[in-house]
Amino acid sequence: MIHSLFLINCSGDIFLEKHWKSVVSQSVCDYFFEAQEKAADVENVPPVISTPHHYLISIYRDKLFFVSVIQTEVPPLFVIEFLHRVADTFQVCSSNVGDTLPTGQLSNIPWRRAGVKYTNNEAYFDVVEEIDAIIDKSGSTVFAEIQGVIDACIKLSGMPDLSLSFMNPRLLDDVSFHPCIRFKRWESERVLSFIPPDGNFRLISYRVSSQNLVAIPVYVKHSISFKENSSCGRFDITIGPKQNMGKTIEGITVTVHMPKVVLNMNLTTTQGSYTFDPVTKVLTWDVGKITPQKLPSLKGLVNLQSGAPKPEENPSLNIQFKIQQLAISGLKVNRLDMYGEKYKPFKGVKYVTKAGKFQVRT
Amino acid sequence: MSAAPAYSEDKGGSAGPGEPEYGHDPASGGIFSSDYKRHDDLKEMLDTNKDSLKLEAMKRIVAMIARGKNASDLFPAVVKNVACKNIEVKKLVYVYLVRYAEEQQDLALLSISTFQRGLKDPNQLIRASALRVLSSIRVPIIVPIMMLAIKEAASDMSPYVRKTAAHAIPKLYSLDSDQKDQLIEVIEKLLADKTTLVAGSVVMAFEEVCPERIDLIHKNYRKLCNLLIDVEEWGQVVIISMLTRYARTQFLSPTQNESLLEENAEKAFYGSEEDEAKGAGSEETAAASLPARKPYIMDPDHRLLLRNTKPLLQSRSAAVVMAVAQLYFHLAPKAEVGVIAKALVRLLRSHSEVQYVVLQNVATMSIKRRGMFEPYLKSFYIRSTDPTQIKILKLEVLTNLANETNIPTVLREFQTYIRSMDKDFVAATIQAIGRCATNIGRVRDTCLNGLVQLLSNRDELVVAESVVVIKKLLQMQPAQHGEIIKHLAKLTDNIQVPMARASILWLIGEYCEHVPRIAPDVLRKMAKTFTAEEDIVKLQVINLAAKLYLTNSKQTKLLTQYVLSLAKYDQNYDIRDRARFTRQLIVPSEQGGALSRHAKKLFLAPKPAPVLESSFKDRDHFQLGSLSHLLNAKATGYQELPDWPEEAPDPSVRNVEVPEWTKCSNREKRKEKEKPFYSDSEGESGPTESADSGEQMAELGSSEGVSRPGLSPPFPLSFSEQSEEDGKRKTKKKKVPEGKEASSSDEDSDSSSSTSESEMSSESEEEQLEPASWRRKTSLSTPTVTPPSVQPVSPPAIVSTSLAADLEGLTLTDSTLVPSLLSPVSCVGRQELLHRVAGEGLVVDYTFSRQPFSGDPHMVSVHIHFSNSSDTPIKGLHVGTPKLPAGIGIQEFPEIESLAPGESATAVMGINFCDSTQAANFQLCTQTRQFYVSIQPPVGELMAPVFMSENEFKKEQGKLMGMNEITEKLMLPDTCRSDHTVVQKVTATANLGRVPCGTSDEYRFAGRTLTSGSLVLLTLDARPAGAAQLTVNSEKMVIGTMLVKDVIQALTQ
């Protein structure tokens, strides 16, 4: 299937290679470099490139390209998925990869090794929900959806058999499972029943059906205008809390990709700090927390390249935020039960809501 | 040192900052000296006796290899260490060998004996890794050794080693393809392996070595389907993709004759894979299982594949989800394909590479099955931060999804996109608008107006793209758009993009009759700038001139001649050619003649409008999800997805021999196969209310005492039985029809009660293991018995539930192929629901029939017997609005229109008790009155029996220890010490199936709760003096406790 793998950093050095069959020369990567040049932007390098003798399938992660060389038909997603797993592994242990024996393979439960032992037995679950939304100019929601995951950190001795139940499992519209979960139990009782892998892993990811109205926790008032035949424009945005369920919204960041003709920006902010990168034309405003008494705003002048026509489109605002102790969908874990082991584990659940791909069109 | 010069090539690279490993020796100053030193010390380190030094050296060497540096000179020094005792060193030496053995074959041979020894090691990990390295060494000389090693490993007792053997097969094949035949033998052997660990790897080997040998799959097909969910993710992808191809060669297209599906009476005999897999070892099968040609019946194996892959749509792996999606797209009946949309949309949240591949596939699917993705339209909306390649694919999908109803929203979205900063994307959007306009007539004008507005856009690219699209749109209905053409004509002054200018000129020429005044003027202007124009523009100027000359020669004759003269001396020969050709055609000359008379026809012939269609059209002839589909070109090694066969090949090839022990234990049980008919309602049975199924129902009903109209689940009789059954049917058919109509007559209750009575009585007489025979006897002795009331089952909406049950049973053994066995002992006696006095003459009783409820397998089937003891007819009997505790659900029986005085009727209703003994309260309504009634189930009725072997039982029991186990001691009274009585009492109390048991005084019973399907295992250990111990293992502790109580009560009384 995969013939060879090359790791390439963003300056174009091949710094690692691995060959599963015969050795393929590094020169095969030239086709990749060619495509990379053509694409201009790293994100636009086509994931699949056809060369005279090989096919190159690549992913871009953490400023590295993982380029695999394929010779025969194989489902592209198979390779892409594999490369991402490789990348995950690199992230987790940047030390020696081949050091552990494949003991998991031999266990009855392939995802958990036998004989796990802890002095403190703990099971933590993080319910993380992200709001994906597109808000149009007038402030109405074009599209909104909640994507959630439950990440688990399980440090339990032996072979614990856990079942996690929810107060309102019907909320979950579309769920994908870690292979350890018993699909049948979920189907019939809406209970997550599983023998967990040891350590950190993603238990499920889910989508909350878009039929439900999604609460949008922030609003943005904006007025961005560029004057015709003048080298400046006005920029004014204010952020305020909306349906925030009485929780504090924190970690707010606004990122704006300004049009190319923008030279510089002279802004004043009532809260936080902003930076404008004149090369990439990215404005970043780090707001922090919202206090409803005094809404944070950012306003000032935009300097444009003189003589250039005014930009047609106002840039859209990408917003990040975080709300602790809240799952915006209202999902609640009911209880966690453990079977198969005698000790009493320490259990914990944490909820966080974040902005996912949250975009305000202006 | 001789090795040193070889390393000089590393020097340049090693100076880079990204090579920390080389800096082990910080003291070394210059690059050169340090390099020499390093390799020297590597050799020394490898030669020492200290493992730690060796390990250090090997780590550095492997790091060099990973960097693509040449380390081949160290081969002799490294290969010596292959026999090293330290496993860590050994592993790294293996890594080295795999990389360089091909280059230094002679030296590599020295290491072979070590691997051969390793192949015999007691540790399976060492055996496996020896085989892995041996097969990775690409040295042709050792092919025979590899072959031998693979063969041996293929019968290793460790599945892990067998898996490695499967991995080695393609490696050997690529080294020497002459070994194919021998390798196929090994593949065949490994395909028969029953562990999930091996399945994925061997199918992979199959795909690489002999994908054409589809015949090897037959016997393993059902096993692969059943194992699938437990195979690791990578294996799942390969298996699913292979099975898609397999299914295309073996089954009939589900889209043909879809409407006939319902009417097929035979399909009841095609049933669950399980029954077939087990029961169909015999010869008669072949003939019996050939599907009738005409009406389409989905092969049960086809259904099995669809059913077993569906849950994998919820896999976390994008590749698996995609694999299932393509399987459904290529194999499922139209109505079922929809389920994949949700999962595919979910993948759009994933990494951008995943999005890219998924969107390509969605684009192809959305052309064929637009409706499938329509509900998810908004998920394809574009964000300004998406990479351009993703934006363009999303746009493609949005365009494919646009239809009459959603077009306003789509166009509104497009309007936002047009203002994007990403110009490539804007251009693509304009083309998308053009496509929407051609596909949806209603919005054509709106689109056209929008595009015309874009003509005043400041960005030239936008304008140019709009012109090109407008041109195509105008071609469809030119007459109404003179204004737009005029507007475009004005644009020639400003717009510079050649393609756009050419398009405008072509338009004016083509429709010059709509703009008779402007056209000559445009030609005049163009003539002025002719020499400065691009080639494509020049060609169109000539074109325009010619057309004008033909229609309006008075005004344009001179201009045309001027243009043609200019063109005659153009640098480009194409243009010179065209000018000469045009002149000959249009200007009448003495010798010219024939052609010029037809010039007008030639130039001004009506031209067909261009078709704007997606580039993804017809891409689905490639298997979706494949590399070839993505590239839209056949990749090396791509296996064509075959067309459905005209006629299905013999399905019996997939039948598997039954393992010995199941054979014997099932011999008698096979006779009661009518039961499994009902044990599961399946998806494709659908709403079946045809005469055919009615008849079939009547007949089946009579043979069972209870009937379920319309239910025709695909559980087969075991085939050996079927022919027998067939014969019986012929005789019966004649008798049944009279009874068939009488579904709600008074006879019903009598007959059903008589049946249940006879059942009750026979219980005591018959041995438990021979239940079917008596049942048949009863049914045959009363052949005129008509089905007791008949509840026209609403089409079973919830059908996939059976899937869950299938999944649960999956283990690594073959025992899963054993069908579930229903406990033969039936029914708790009648219970009163409504007393005669309270019911004002209406008497209502109920019994638990212990038949699976047809509409929903989670429901307990309850037979309600009505009789009218008043002297007026009771009309409109039905269930009124139930007030139910959470989770409890009721499937009402159909309204009984009228019950004459003295008459009785029986109806079946289903209640989902949610595995609790809470009472289901509901109202029983007649036309005049309402009665509040409630049914509370004994705990034993909340379950259904399952069949399992003793071993399985013990295994399951092992999993349900601790809190899940309830044990109670009891004394069996004298009257209750024979096997027979014990079994009878237990099964009368709880709907459990008996598990065969080795020892004589132990009794085991197994069942599953109906709603959650949790196992309930009951063990009774009887000691000589009447002392006994009762153990119940169940996840549902409440049920367990209650069951213990009930069973003890039954046994001790």
PDB file of N, CA and C in Angstrom, chain B residues 171-223:
ATOM      1  N   LYS B 171       4.615  -9.279   0.122  1.00  0.00           N
ATOM      2  CA  LYS B 171       6.039  -8.955  -0.016  1.00  0.00           C
ATOM      3  C   LYS B 171       6.730 -10.010  -0.867  1.00  0.00           C
ATOM      4  N   LEU B 172       6.446 -11.243  -0.557  1.00  0.00           N
ATOM      5  CA  LEU B 172       7.059 -12.314  -1.332  1.00  0.00           C
ATOM      6  C   LEU B 172       6.572 -12.252  -2.771  1.00  0.00           C
ATOM      7  N   TYR B 173       5.306 -11.938  -2.921  1.00  0.00           N
ATOM      8  CA  TYR B 173       4.750 -11.889  -4.270  1.00  0.00           C
ATOM      9  C   TYR B 173       5.438 -10.818  -5.102  1.00  0.00           C
ATOM     10  N   SER B 174       5.717  -9.684  -4.490  1.00  0.00           N
ATOM     11  CA  SER B 174       6.359  -8.620  -5.266  1.00  0.00           C
ATOM     12  C   SER B 174       7.810  -8.972  -5.571  1.00  0.00           C
ATOM     13  N   LEU B 175       8.381  -9.840  -4.772  1.00  0.00           N
ATOM     14  CA  LEU B 175       9.759 -10.253  -5.018  1.00  0.00           C
ATOM     15  C   LEU B 175       9.799 -11.303  -6.131  1.00  0.00           C
ATOM     16  N   ASP B 176       8.842 -12.201  -6.126  1.00  0.00           N
ATOM     17  CA  ASP B 176       8.866 -13.271  -7.114  1.00  0.00           C
ATOM     18  C   ASP B 176       7.419 -13.688  -7.409  1.00  0.00           C
ATOM     19  N   SER B 177       6.892 -13.189  -8.526  1.00  0.00           N
ATOM     20  CA  SER B 177       5.480 -13.436  -8.797  1.00  0.00           C
ATOM     21  C   SER B 177       5.221 -14.872  -9.263  1.00  0.00           C
ATOM     22  N   ASP B 178       6.289 -15.634  -9.485  1.00  0.00           N
ATOM     23  CA  ASP B 178       6.083 -17.038  -9.872  1.00  0.00           C
ATOM     24  C   ASP B 178       5.508 -17.859  -8.725  1.00  0.00           C
ATOM     25  N   GLN B 179       5.621 -17.324  -7.534  1.00  0.00           N
ATOM     26  CA  GLN B 179       5.144 -18.079  -6.373  1.00  0.00           C
ATOM     27  C   GLN B 179       3.623 -17.992  -6.204  1.00  0.00           C
ATOM     28  N   LYS B 180       2.987 -17.314  -7.153  1.00  0.00           N
ATOM     29  CA  LYS B 180       1.577 -16.992  -6.985  1.00  0.00           C
ATOM     30  C   LYS B 180       0.726 -18.202  -6.554  1.00  0.00           C
ATOM     31  N   ASP B 181       0.878 -19.304  -7.282  1.00  0.00           N
ATOM     32  CA  ASP B 181      -0.015 -20.426  -6.996  1.00  0.00           C
ATOM     33  C   ASP B 181       0.127 -20.919  -5.562  1.00  0.00           C
ATOM     34  N   GLN B 182       1.372 -21.013  -5.148  1.00  0.00           N
ATOM     35  CA  GLN B 182       1.591 -21.475  -3.777  1.00  0.00           C
ATOM     36  C   GLN B 182       1.043 -20.472  -2.773  1.00  0.00           C
ATOM     37  N   LEU B 183       1.244 -19.198  -3.098  1.00  0.00           N
ATOM     38  CA  LEU B 183       0.757 -18.169  -2.181  1.00  0.00           C
ATOM     39  C   LEU B 183      -0.768 -18.201  -2.089  1.00  0.00           C
ATOM     40  N   ILE B 184      -1.393 -18.471  -3.221  1.00  0.00           N
ATOM     41  CA  ILE B 184      -2.859 -18.514  -3.188  1.00  0.00           C
ATOM     42  C   ILE B 184      -3.325 -19.614  -2.233  1.00  0.00           C
ATOM     43  N   GLU B 185      -2.605 -20.705  -2.218  1.00  0.00           N
ATOM     44  CA  GLU B 185      -2.967 -21.765  -1.273  1.00  0.00           C
ATOM     45  C   GLU B 185      -2.922 -21.258   0.166  1.00  0.00           C
ATOM     46  N   VAL B 186      -1.843 -20.524   0.451  1.00  0.00           N
ATOM     47  CA  VAL B 186      -1.719 -19.996   1.813  1.00  0.00           C
ATOM     48  C   VAL B 186      -2.853 -19.004   2.098  1.00  0.00           C
ATOM     49  N   ILE B 187      -3.136 -18.175   1.109  1.00  0.00           N
ATOM     50  CA  ILE B 187      -4.212 -17.194   1.296  1.00  0.00           C
ATOM     51  C   ILE B 187      -5.525 -17.915   1.574  1.00  0.00           C
ATOM     52  N   GLU B 188      -5.756 -18.966   0.808  1.00  0.00           N
ATOM     53  CA  GLU B 188      -6.994 -19.713   0.986  1.00  0.00           C
ATOM     54  C   GLU B 188      -7.096 -20.242   2.410  1.00  0.00           C
ATOM     55  N   LYS B 189      -5.970 -20.714   2.872  1.00  0.00           N
ATOM     56  CA  LYS B 189      -5.941 -21.266   4.219  1.00  0.00           C
ATOM     57  C   LYS B 189      -6.208 -20.169   5.267  1.00  0.00           C
ATOM     58  N   LEU B 190      -5.535 -19.037   5.076  1.00  0.00           N
ATOM     59  CA  LEU B 190      -5.689 -17.950   6.049  1.00  0.00           C
ATOM     60  C   LEU B 190      -7.067 -17.307   5.971  1.00  0.00           C
ATOM     61  N   LEU B 191      -7.647 -17.340   4.783  1.00  0.00           N
ATOM     62  CA  LEU B 191      -8.999 -16.769   4.663  1.00  0.00           C
ATOM     63  C   LEU B 191      -9.976 -17.531   5.550  1.00  0.00           C
ATOM     64  N   ALA B 192      -9.685 -18.796   5.746  1.00  0.00           N
ATOM     65  CA  ALA B 192     -10.571 -19.594   6.579  1.00  0.00           C
ATOM     66  C   ALA B 192     -10.354 -19.331   8.062  1.00  0.00           C
ATOM     67  N   ASP B 193      -9.348 -18.536   8.379  1.00  0.00           N
ATOM     68  CA  ASP B 193      -9.044 -18.239   9.776  1.00  0.00           C
ATOM     69  C   ASP B 193     -10.211 -17.501  10.416  1.00  0.00           C
ATOM     70  N   LYS B 194     -10.432 -17.789  11.680  1.00  0.00           N
ATOM     71  CA  LYS B 194     -11.627 -17.216  12.283  1.00  0.00           C
ATOM     72  C   LYS B 194     -11.342 -16.035  13.198  1.00  0.00           C
ATOM     73  N   THR B 195     -10.106 -15.634  13.320  1.00  0.00           N
ATOM     74  CA  THR B 195      -9.831 -14.527  14.232  1.00  0.00           C
ATOM     75  C   THR B 195      -9.868 -13.195  13.496  1.00  0.00           C
ATOM     76  N   THR B 196     -10.285 -12.194  14.221  1.00  0.00           N
ATOM     77  CA  THR B 196     -10.378 -10.869  13.621  1.00  0.00           C
ATOM     78  C   THR B 196      -9.003 -10.308  13.307  1.00  0.00           C
ATOM     79  N   LEU B 197      -8.032 -10.740  14.057  1.00  0.00           N
ATOM     80  CA  LEU B 197      -6.685 -10.218  13.873  1.00  0.00           C
ATOM     81  C   LEU B 197      -6.178 -10.526  12.468  1.00  0.00           C
ATOM     82  N   VAL B 198      -6.508 -11.709  11.978  1.00  0.00           N
ATOM     83  CA  VAL B 198      -5.972 -12.152  10.696  1.00  0.00           C
ATOM     84  C   VAL B 198      -6.805 -11.627   9.529  1.00  0.00           C
ATOM     85  N   ALA B 199      -8.111 -11.479   9.748  1.00  0.00           N
ATOM     86  CA  ALA B 199      -9.029 -11.218   8.636  1.00  0.00           C
ATOM     87  C   ALA B 199      -8.589 -10.057   7.739  1.00  0.00           C
ATOM     88  N   GLY B 200      -8.305  -8.912   8.346  1.00  0.00           N
ATOM     89  CA  GLY B 200      -7.954  -7.747   7.553  1.00  0.00           C
ATOM     90  C   GLY B 200      -6.693  -7.980   6.740  1.00  0.00           C
ATOM     91  N   SER B 201      -5.691  -8.566   7.370  1.00  0.00           N
ATOM     92  CA  SER B 201      -4.409  -8.731   6.711  1.00  0.00           C
ATOM     93  C   SER B 201      -4.495  -9.705   5.553  1.00  0.00           C
ATOM     94  N   VAL B 202      -5.271 -10.761   5.728  1.00  0.00           N
ATOM     95  CA  VAL B 202      -5.309 -11.748   4.657  1.00  0.00           C
ATOM     96  C   VAL B 202      -6.115 -11.229   3.472  1.00  0.00           C
ATOM     97  N   VAL B 203      -7.148 -10.438   3.743  1.00  0.00           N
ATOM     98  CA  VAL B 203      -7.895  -9.864   2.627  1.00  0.00           C
ATOM     99  C   VAL B 203      -7.004  -8.893   1.863  1.00  0.00           C
ATOM    100  N   MET B 204      -6.182  -8.206   2.584  1.00  0.00           N
ATOM    101  CA  MET B 204      -5.201  -7.312   1.957  1.00  0.00           C
ATOM    102  C   MET B 204      -4.301  -8.111   1.022  1.00  0.00           C
ATOM    103  N   ALA B 205      -3.798  -9.223   1.521  1.00  0.00           N
ATOM    104  CA  ALA B 205      -2.942 -10.070   0.696  1.00  0.00           C
ATOM    105  C   ALA B 205      -3.720 -10.574  -0.513  1.00  0.00           C
ATOM    106  N   PHE B 206      -4.950 -10.950  -0.283  1.00  0.00           N
ATOM    107  CA  PHE B 206      -5.814 -11.417  -1.369  1.00  0.00           C
ATOM    108  C   PHE B 206      -5.925 -10.343  -2.445  1.00  0.00           C
ATOM    109  N   GLU B 207      -6.160  -9.120  -2.013  1.00  0.00           N
ATOM    110  CA  GLU B 207      -6.331  -8.025  -2.963  1.00  0.00           C
ATOM    111  C   GLU B 207      -5.066  -7.777  -3.772  1.00  0.00           C
ATOM    112  N   GLU B 208      -3.931  -7.994  -3.151  1.00  0.00           N
ATOM    113  CA  GLU B 208      -2.699  -7.710  -3.894  1.00  0.00           C
ATOM    114  C   GLU B 208      -2.268  -8.873  -4.767  1.00  0.00           C
ATOM    115  N   VAL B 209      -2.538 -10.063  -4.319  1.00  0.00           N
ATOM    116  CA  VAL B 209      -2.014 -11.213  -5.056  1.00  0.00           C
ATOM    117  C   VAL B 209      -3.039 -11.744  -6.071  1.00  0.00           C
ATOM    118  N   CYS B 210      -4.251 -11.945  -5.620  1.00  0.00           N
ATOM    119  CA  CYS B 210      -5.175 -12.636  -6.524  1.00  0.00           C
ATOM    120  C   CYS B 210      -6.584 -12.070  -6.431  1.00  0.00           C
ATOM    121  N   PRO B 211      -6.756 -10.761  -6.694  1.00  0.00           N
ATOM    122  CA  PRO B 211      -8.093 -10.177  -6.555  1.00  0.00           C
ATOM    123  C   PRO B 211      -9.110 -10.812  -7.497  1.00  0.00           C
ATOM    124  N   GLU B 212      -8.616 -11.510  -8.505  1.00  0.00           N
ATOM    125  CA  GLU B 212      -9.559 -12.093  -9.477  1.00  0.00           C
ATOM    126  C   GLU B 212     -10.144 -13.415  -8.977  1.00  0.00           C
ATOM    127  N   ARG B 213      -9.524 -13.976  -7.926  1.00  0.00           N
ATOM    128  CA  ARG B 213     -10.009 -15.282  -7.452  1.00  0.00           C
ATOM    129  C   ARG B 213     -11.187 -15.118  -6.491  1.00  0.00           C
ATOM    130  N   ILE B 214     -12.242 -14.536  -6.994  1.00  0.00           N
ATOM    131  CA  ILE B 214     -13.395 -14.221  -6.162  1.00  0.00           C
ATOM    132  C   ILE B 214     -13.977 -15.493  -5.540  1.00  0.00           C
ATOM    133  N   ASP B 215     -13.702 -16.632  -6.174  1.00  0.00           N
ATOM    134  CA  ASP B 215     -14.253 -17.887  -5.670  1.00  0.00           C
ATOM    135  C   ASP B 215     -13.708 -18.249  -4.291  1.00  0.00           C
ATOM    136  N   LEU B 216     -12.553 -17.694  -3.953  1.00  0.00           N
ATOM    137  CA  LEU B 216     -12.001 -18.014  -2.633  1.00  0.00           C
ATOM    138  C   LEU B 216     -12.821 -17.374  -1.514  1.00  0.00           C
ATOM    139  N   ILE B 217     -13.573 -16.358  -1.885  1.00  0.00           N
ATOM    140  CA  ILE B 217     -14.304 -15.609  -0.864  1.00  0.00           C
ATOM    141  C   ILE B 217     -15.603 -16.320  -0.460  1.00  0.00           C
ATOM    142  N   HIS B 218     -16.201 -17.024  -1.430  1.00  0.00           N
ATOM    143  CA  HIS B 218     -17.522 -17.600  -1.175  1.00  0.00           C
ATOM    144  C   HIS B 218     -17.705 -18.166   0.232  1.00  0.00           C
ATOM    145  N   LYS B 219     -16.855 -19.126   0.543  1.00  0.00           N
ATOM    146  CA  LYS B 219     -17.042 -19.850   1.805  1.00  0.00           C
ATOM    147  C   LYS B 219     -16.791 -18.951   3.018  1.00  0.00           C
ATOM    148  N   ASN B 220     -16.080 -17.873   2.790  1.00  0.00           N
ATOM    149  CA  ASN B 220     -15.726 -17.034   3.923  1.00  0.00           C
ATOM    150  C   ASN B 220     -16.563 -15.773   4.007  1.00  0.00           C
ATOM    151  N   TYR B 221     -17.449 -15.628   3.015  1.00  0.00           N
ATOM    152  CA  TYR B 221     -18.196 -14.385   2.929  1.00  0.00           C
ATOM    153  C   TYR B 221     -18.956 -14.060   4.205  1.00  0.00           C
ATOM    154  N   ARG B 222     -19.745 -15.003   4.666  1.00  0.00           N
ATOM    155  CA  ARG B 222     -20.579 -14.718   5.837  1.00  0.00           C
ATOM    156  C   ARG B 222     -19.738 -14.476   7.064  1.00  0.00           C
ATOM    157  N   LYS B 223     -18.653 -15.231   7.151  1.00  0.00           N
ATOM    158  CA  LYS B 223     -17.785 -15.057   8.306  1.00  0.00           C
ATOM    159  C   LYS B 223     -17.185 -13.653   8.288  1.00  0.00           C
TER     160      LYS B 223
END
